[in-house]
Structure formats: C-alpha cells, structure tokens
Tab-separated table of C-alpha atoms in Angstrom:
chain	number	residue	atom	x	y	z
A	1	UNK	CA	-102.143	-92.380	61.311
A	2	UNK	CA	-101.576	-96.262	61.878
A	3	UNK	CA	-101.320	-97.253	58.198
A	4	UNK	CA	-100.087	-100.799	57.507
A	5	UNK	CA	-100.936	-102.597	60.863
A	6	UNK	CA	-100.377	-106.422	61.091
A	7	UNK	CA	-101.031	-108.930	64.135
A	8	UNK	CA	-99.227	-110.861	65.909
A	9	UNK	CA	-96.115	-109.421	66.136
A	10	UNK	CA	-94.503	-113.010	67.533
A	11	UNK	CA	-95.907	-116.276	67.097
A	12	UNK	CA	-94.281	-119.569	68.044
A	13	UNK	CA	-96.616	-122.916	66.796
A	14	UNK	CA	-96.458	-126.597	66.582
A	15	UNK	CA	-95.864	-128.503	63.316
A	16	UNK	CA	-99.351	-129.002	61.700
A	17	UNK	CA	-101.052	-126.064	63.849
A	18	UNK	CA	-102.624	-123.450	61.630
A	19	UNK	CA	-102.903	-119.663	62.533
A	20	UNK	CA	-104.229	-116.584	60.381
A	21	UNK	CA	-102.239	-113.398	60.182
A	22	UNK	CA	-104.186	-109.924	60.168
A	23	UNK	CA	-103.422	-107.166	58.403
A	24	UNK	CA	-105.055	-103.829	57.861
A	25	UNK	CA	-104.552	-100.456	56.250
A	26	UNK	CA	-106.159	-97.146	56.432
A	27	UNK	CA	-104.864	-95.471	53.465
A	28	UNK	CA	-107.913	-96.265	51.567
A	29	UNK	CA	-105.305	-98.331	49.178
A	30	UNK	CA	-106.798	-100.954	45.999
A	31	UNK	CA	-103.262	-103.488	46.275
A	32	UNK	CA	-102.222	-105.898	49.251
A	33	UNK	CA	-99.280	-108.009	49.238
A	34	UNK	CA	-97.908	-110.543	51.522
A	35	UNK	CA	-94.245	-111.214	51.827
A	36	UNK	CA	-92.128	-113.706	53.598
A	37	UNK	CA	-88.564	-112.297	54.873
A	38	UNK	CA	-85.584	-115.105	54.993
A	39	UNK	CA	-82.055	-114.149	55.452
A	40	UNK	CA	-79.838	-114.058	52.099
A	41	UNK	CA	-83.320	-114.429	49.928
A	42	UNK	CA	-84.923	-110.867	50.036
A	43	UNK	CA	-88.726	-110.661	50.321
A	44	UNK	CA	-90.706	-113.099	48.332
A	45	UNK	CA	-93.915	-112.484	47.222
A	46	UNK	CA	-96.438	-115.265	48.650
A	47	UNK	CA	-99.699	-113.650	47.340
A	48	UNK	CA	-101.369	-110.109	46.150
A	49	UNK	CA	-104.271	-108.618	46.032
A	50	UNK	CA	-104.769	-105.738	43.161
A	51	UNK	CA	-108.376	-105.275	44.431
A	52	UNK	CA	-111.161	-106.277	47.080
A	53	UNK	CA	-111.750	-109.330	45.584
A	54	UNK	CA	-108.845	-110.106	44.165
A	55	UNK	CA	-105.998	-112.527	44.682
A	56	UNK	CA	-103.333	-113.969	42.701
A	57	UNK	CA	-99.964	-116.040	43.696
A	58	UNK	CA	-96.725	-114.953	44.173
A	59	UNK	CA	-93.370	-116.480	43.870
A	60	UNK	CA	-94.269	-118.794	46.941
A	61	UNK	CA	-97.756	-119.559	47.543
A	62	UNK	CA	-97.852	-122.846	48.491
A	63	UNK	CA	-98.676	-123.891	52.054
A	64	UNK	CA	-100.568	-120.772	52.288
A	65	UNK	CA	-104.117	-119.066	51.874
A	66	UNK	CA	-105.385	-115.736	51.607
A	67	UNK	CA	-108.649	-113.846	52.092
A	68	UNK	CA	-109.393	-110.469	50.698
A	69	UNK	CA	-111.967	-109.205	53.622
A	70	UNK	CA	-112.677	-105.983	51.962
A	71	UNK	CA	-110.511	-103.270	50.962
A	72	UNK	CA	-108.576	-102.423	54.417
A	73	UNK	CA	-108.036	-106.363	55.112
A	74	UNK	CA	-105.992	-109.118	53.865
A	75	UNK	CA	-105.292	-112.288	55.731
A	76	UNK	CA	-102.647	-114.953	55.533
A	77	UNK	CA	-103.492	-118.516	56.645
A	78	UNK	CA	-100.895	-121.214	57.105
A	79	UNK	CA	-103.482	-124.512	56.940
A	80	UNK	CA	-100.758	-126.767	58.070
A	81	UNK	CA	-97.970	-124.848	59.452
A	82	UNK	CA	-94.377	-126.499	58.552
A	83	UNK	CA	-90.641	-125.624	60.289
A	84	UNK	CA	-90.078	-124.186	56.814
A	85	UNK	CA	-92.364	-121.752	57.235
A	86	UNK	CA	-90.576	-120.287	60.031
A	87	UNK	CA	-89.922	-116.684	58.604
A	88	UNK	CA	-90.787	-112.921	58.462
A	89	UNK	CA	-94.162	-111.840	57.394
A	90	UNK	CA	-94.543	-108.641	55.623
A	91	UNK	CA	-98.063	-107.304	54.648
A	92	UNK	CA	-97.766	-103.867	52.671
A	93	UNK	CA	-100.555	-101.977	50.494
A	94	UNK	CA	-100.324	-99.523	47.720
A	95	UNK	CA	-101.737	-96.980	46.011
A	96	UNK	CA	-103.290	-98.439	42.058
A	97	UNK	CA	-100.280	-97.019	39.877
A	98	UNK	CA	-96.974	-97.689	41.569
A	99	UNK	CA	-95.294	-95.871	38.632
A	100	UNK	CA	-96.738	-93.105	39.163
A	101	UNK	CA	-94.479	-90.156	41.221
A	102	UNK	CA	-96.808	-89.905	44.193
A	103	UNK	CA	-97.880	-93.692	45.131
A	104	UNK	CA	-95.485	-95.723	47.468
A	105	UNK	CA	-96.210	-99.609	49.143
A	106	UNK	CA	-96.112	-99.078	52.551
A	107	UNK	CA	-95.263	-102.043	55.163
A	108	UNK	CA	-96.313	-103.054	58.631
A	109	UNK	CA	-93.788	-104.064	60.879
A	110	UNK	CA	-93.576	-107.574	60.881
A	111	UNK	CA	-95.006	-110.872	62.183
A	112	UNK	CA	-91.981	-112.699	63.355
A	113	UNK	CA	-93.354	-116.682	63.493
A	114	UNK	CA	-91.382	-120.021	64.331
A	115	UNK	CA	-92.963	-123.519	63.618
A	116	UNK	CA	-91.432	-126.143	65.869
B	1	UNK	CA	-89.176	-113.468	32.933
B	2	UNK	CA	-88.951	-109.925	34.918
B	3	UNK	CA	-86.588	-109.613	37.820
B	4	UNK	CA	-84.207	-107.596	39.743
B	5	UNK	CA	-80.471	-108.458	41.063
B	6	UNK	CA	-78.804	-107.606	43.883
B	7	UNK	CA	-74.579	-107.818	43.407
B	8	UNK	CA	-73.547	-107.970	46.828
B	9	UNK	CA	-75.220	-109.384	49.979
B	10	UNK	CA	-72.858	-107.269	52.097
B	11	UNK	CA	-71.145	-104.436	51.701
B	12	UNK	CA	-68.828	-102.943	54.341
B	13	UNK	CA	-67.538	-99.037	53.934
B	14	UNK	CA	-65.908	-96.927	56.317
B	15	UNK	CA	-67.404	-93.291	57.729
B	16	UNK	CA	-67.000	-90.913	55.307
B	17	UNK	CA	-66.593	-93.160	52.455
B	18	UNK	CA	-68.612	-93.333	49.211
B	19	UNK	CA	-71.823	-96.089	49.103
B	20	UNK	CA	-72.527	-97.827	46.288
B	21	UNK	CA	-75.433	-100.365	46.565
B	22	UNK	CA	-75.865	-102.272	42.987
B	23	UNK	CA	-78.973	-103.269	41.390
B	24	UNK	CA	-79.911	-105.053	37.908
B	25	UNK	CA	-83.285	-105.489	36.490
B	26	UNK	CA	-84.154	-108.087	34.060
B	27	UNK	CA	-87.521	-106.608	31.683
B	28	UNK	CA	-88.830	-106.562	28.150
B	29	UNK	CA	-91.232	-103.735	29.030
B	30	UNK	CA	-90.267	-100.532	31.149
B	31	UNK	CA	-89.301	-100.839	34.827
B	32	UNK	CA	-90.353	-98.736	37.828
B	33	UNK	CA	-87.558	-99.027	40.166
B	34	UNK	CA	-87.751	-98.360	43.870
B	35	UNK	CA	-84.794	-98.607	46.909
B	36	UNK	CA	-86.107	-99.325	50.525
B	37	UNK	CA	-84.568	-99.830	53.320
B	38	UNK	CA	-84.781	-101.746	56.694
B	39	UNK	CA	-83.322	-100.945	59.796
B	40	UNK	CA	-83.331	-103.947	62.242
B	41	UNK	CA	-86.350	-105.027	63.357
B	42	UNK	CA	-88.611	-102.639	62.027
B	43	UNK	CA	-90.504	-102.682	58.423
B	44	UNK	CA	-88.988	-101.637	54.655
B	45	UNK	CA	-88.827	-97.449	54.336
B	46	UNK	CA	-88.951	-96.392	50.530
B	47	UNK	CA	-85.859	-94.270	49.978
B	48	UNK	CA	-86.806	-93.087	46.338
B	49	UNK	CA	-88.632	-93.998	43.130
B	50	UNK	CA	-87.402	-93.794	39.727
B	51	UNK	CA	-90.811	-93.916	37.574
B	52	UNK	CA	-89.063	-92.586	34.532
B	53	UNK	CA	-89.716	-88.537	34.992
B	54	UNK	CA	-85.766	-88.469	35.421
B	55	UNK	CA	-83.246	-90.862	35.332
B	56	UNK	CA	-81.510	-89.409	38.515
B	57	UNK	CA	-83.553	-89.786	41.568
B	58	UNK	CA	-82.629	-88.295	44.752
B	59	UNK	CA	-83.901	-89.833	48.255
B	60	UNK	CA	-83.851	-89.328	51.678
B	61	UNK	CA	-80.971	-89.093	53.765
B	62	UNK	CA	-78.870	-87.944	50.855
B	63	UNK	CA	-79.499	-91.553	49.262
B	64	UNK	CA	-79.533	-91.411	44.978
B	65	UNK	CA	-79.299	-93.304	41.821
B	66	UNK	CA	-79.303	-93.117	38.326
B	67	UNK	CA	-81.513	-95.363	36.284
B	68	UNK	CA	-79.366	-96.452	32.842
B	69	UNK	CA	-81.476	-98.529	30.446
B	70	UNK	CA	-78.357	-98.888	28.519
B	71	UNK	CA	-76.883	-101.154	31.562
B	72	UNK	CA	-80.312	-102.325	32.812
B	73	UNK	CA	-79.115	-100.764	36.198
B	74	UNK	CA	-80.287	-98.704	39.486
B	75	UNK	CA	-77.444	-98.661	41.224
B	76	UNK	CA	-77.531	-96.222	44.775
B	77	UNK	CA	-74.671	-94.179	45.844
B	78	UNK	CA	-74.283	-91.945	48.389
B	79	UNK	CA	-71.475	-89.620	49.016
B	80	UNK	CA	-70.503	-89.882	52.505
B	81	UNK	CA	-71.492	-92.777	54.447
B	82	UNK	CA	-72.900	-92.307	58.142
B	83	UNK	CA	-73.109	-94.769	60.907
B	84	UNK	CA	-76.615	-94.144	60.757
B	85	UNK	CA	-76.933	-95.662	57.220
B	86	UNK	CA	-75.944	-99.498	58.262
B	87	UNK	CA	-79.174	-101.383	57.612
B	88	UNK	CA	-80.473	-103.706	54.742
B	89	UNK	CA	-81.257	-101.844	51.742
B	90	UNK	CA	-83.582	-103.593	48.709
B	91	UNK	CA	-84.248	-102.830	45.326
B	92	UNK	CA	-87.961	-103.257	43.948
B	93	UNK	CA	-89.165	-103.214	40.325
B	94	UNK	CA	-92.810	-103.256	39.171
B	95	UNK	CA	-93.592	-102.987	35.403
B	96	UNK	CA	-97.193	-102.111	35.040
B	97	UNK	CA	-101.011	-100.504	36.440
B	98	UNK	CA	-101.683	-102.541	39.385
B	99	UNK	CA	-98.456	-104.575	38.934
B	100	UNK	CA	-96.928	-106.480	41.635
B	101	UNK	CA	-94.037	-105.446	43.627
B	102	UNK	CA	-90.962	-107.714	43.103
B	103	UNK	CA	-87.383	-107.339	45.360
B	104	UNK	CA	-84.268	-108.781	45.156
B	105	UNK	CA	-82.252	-110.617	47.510
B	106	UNK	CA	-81.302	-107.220	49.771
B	107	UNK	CA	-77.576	-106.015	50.855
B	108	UNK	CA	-76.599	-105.769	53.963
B	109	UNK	CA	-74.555	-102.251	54.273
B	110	UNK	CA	-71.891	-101.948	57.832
B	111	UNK	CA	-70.521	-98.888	58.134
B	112	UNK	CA	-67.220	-98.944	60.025
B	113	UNK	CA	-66.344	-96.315	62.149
C-alpha cells in the first residue's frame, strides 16, 4: 500500500534550472494538492487539483506550474528555479468530501530541494 | 477571507504535564477542522477530524480537542505529555465539497524530560 509517493526525495539545482516533481497516489482519490514547507510559515498551498483536469492556485503559485496527468498524477514544475524556492515539497490527495467522517488528505514524504 | 491561526510557534512542557496546542479559525461558513502532525523528516499524520458530528474529537495517541464556535477555536490538549509527542503539530480547516485544505503556521511542541 504505497499511497502518496513523490520523487525526488533531494534535489540540489542551479539558479534558472527547471525540474518537475512527481507525485502519485493509489487511493483512487478526485483532489491533489501541492504544498511548500518553510520554517515558521506552515504549509502553503501552491496549487490543487479537485479533479483530473482540474487545477486552480493556491496561496503561492507563482514561479510554478502544474499538470494534472490523470487521476493518480500531479506534477509540479519550477520553469525557472529561484534560491527562494529552496523549500519542502508536499504533494497529498484526498478523498471528494473532506468533511465527511471517513475521508483524510494523505501526504508523501517530502521532496527536500535547494536552488543555488 | 477564511483562515486558521496558530498561537504559539513553540511550546515547551515537561513529561507528564498537560499539552495544549491552540488553534483559531477565521470563517463565515462552517469549518472542518483537522490536527496533523509531523515528526522530523517524515510527512504530516492526521491526528483527528472534527467534521461537526461532535464537538469533542478524540485522536490518536490520546491527542483531543473541542471545537467551540462560540470562540472560533480547536484547541488540542492532551493529558500527559510523552517524549514521544515532541514533533510539529498543524491545524487544517477546509469549508466545503471538494474544498481546499488550508494550515496554519504549525507549533513546534519539546517535551522536556
């Protein structure tokens, strides 16, 4: 039972590279998020996904891109990567009603990338 | 706009002592309110859920809280606190179907021994 898994784990790059995180889920789950992780902020929401298809900003979108695959992938792409970027990525999926008792977001573990 | 506060970035208790985590939302429709928490280096946990079938929610690890509209709060509280239970806990609201998932800032909890 993998459920949220996201690749890399580490990633160092260059001001102005670009790189795509992966992320996949087998829960069979309608929402994707991605969140970026900085120490004293929480997790900020960079972009969602309520459905294959879908996508809509977050809190901080800009800099990035996303691609809804199909319903087990979502895919971050930094275009231009920055120093402020440097971060931790999140990717977590949920079932369609979040309010409901039995439906949970579940994350991956983390995509730990510096830009230099 | 919707949103949740964190008081606190850290919080330091001593084994054995009570844990109180706070937690404000800010919402002009009904909240679902959620606690996770992350243990260093690893991914967010869910702890428990309040999605308005009872205003006190019981987790795991003997984590709960009590949802009061009346003070817009989700504060969690646990009785005895374990060295097992430093990490970085986070409160989550969403307010709809399909709605996004929105955290505050996190608090660090150290547990002294």
């Amino acid at each position: 039972n993998a459920g949220v898994t996201q690749t890399p784990k580490f990633q160092v790059l260059k001001t102005g590279q670009s790189m795509t995180l992966q992320c996949a889920q087998d829960m069979n789950h309608n929402s994707m998020y991605w969140y970026r992780q900085d120490p004293g902020m929480g997790l900020r929401l960079i972009y969602y996904s309520a459905s294959e298809g879908t996508t809509d900003k977050g809190e901080v979108p800009n800099g990035y891109n996303v691609s809804r695959l199909n319903k087990r992938e979502f895919s971050l792409r930094l275009e231009s990567a920055a120093p402020s970027q440097t971060s931790v990525y999140f990717c977590a999926s949920s079932g369609e009603a979040l309010y409901r008792e039995n439906t949970e977001a579940f994350f991956g573990q983390g995509t730990r990338l510096t830009v230099v | 706009a919707q949103s949740v506060t964190q008081l606190g970035s850290h919080v330091s208790v001593s084994e054995g002592a009570l844990v109180l985590l706070r937690c404000n939302y800010s919402s002009s429709v009904p909240p679902y309110l959620f606690w996770y928490v992350q243990y260093p280096n690893q991914g967010l946990q869910l702890l428990l859920k309040y999605t308005s079938a009872a205003t006190l929610v019981k987790g795991i690890n003997g984590f709960e809280a009590e949802f009061k509209k009346s003070e817009t709060s989700f504060h969690l509280t646990k009785p005895s606190a374990h060295m097992s239970d430093a990490a970085e806990y986070f409160c989550a609201v969403t307010f709809n179907q399909g709605g996004k998932l929105i955290f505050g800032q996190g608090t660090e909890l150290s547990v002294k021994p």
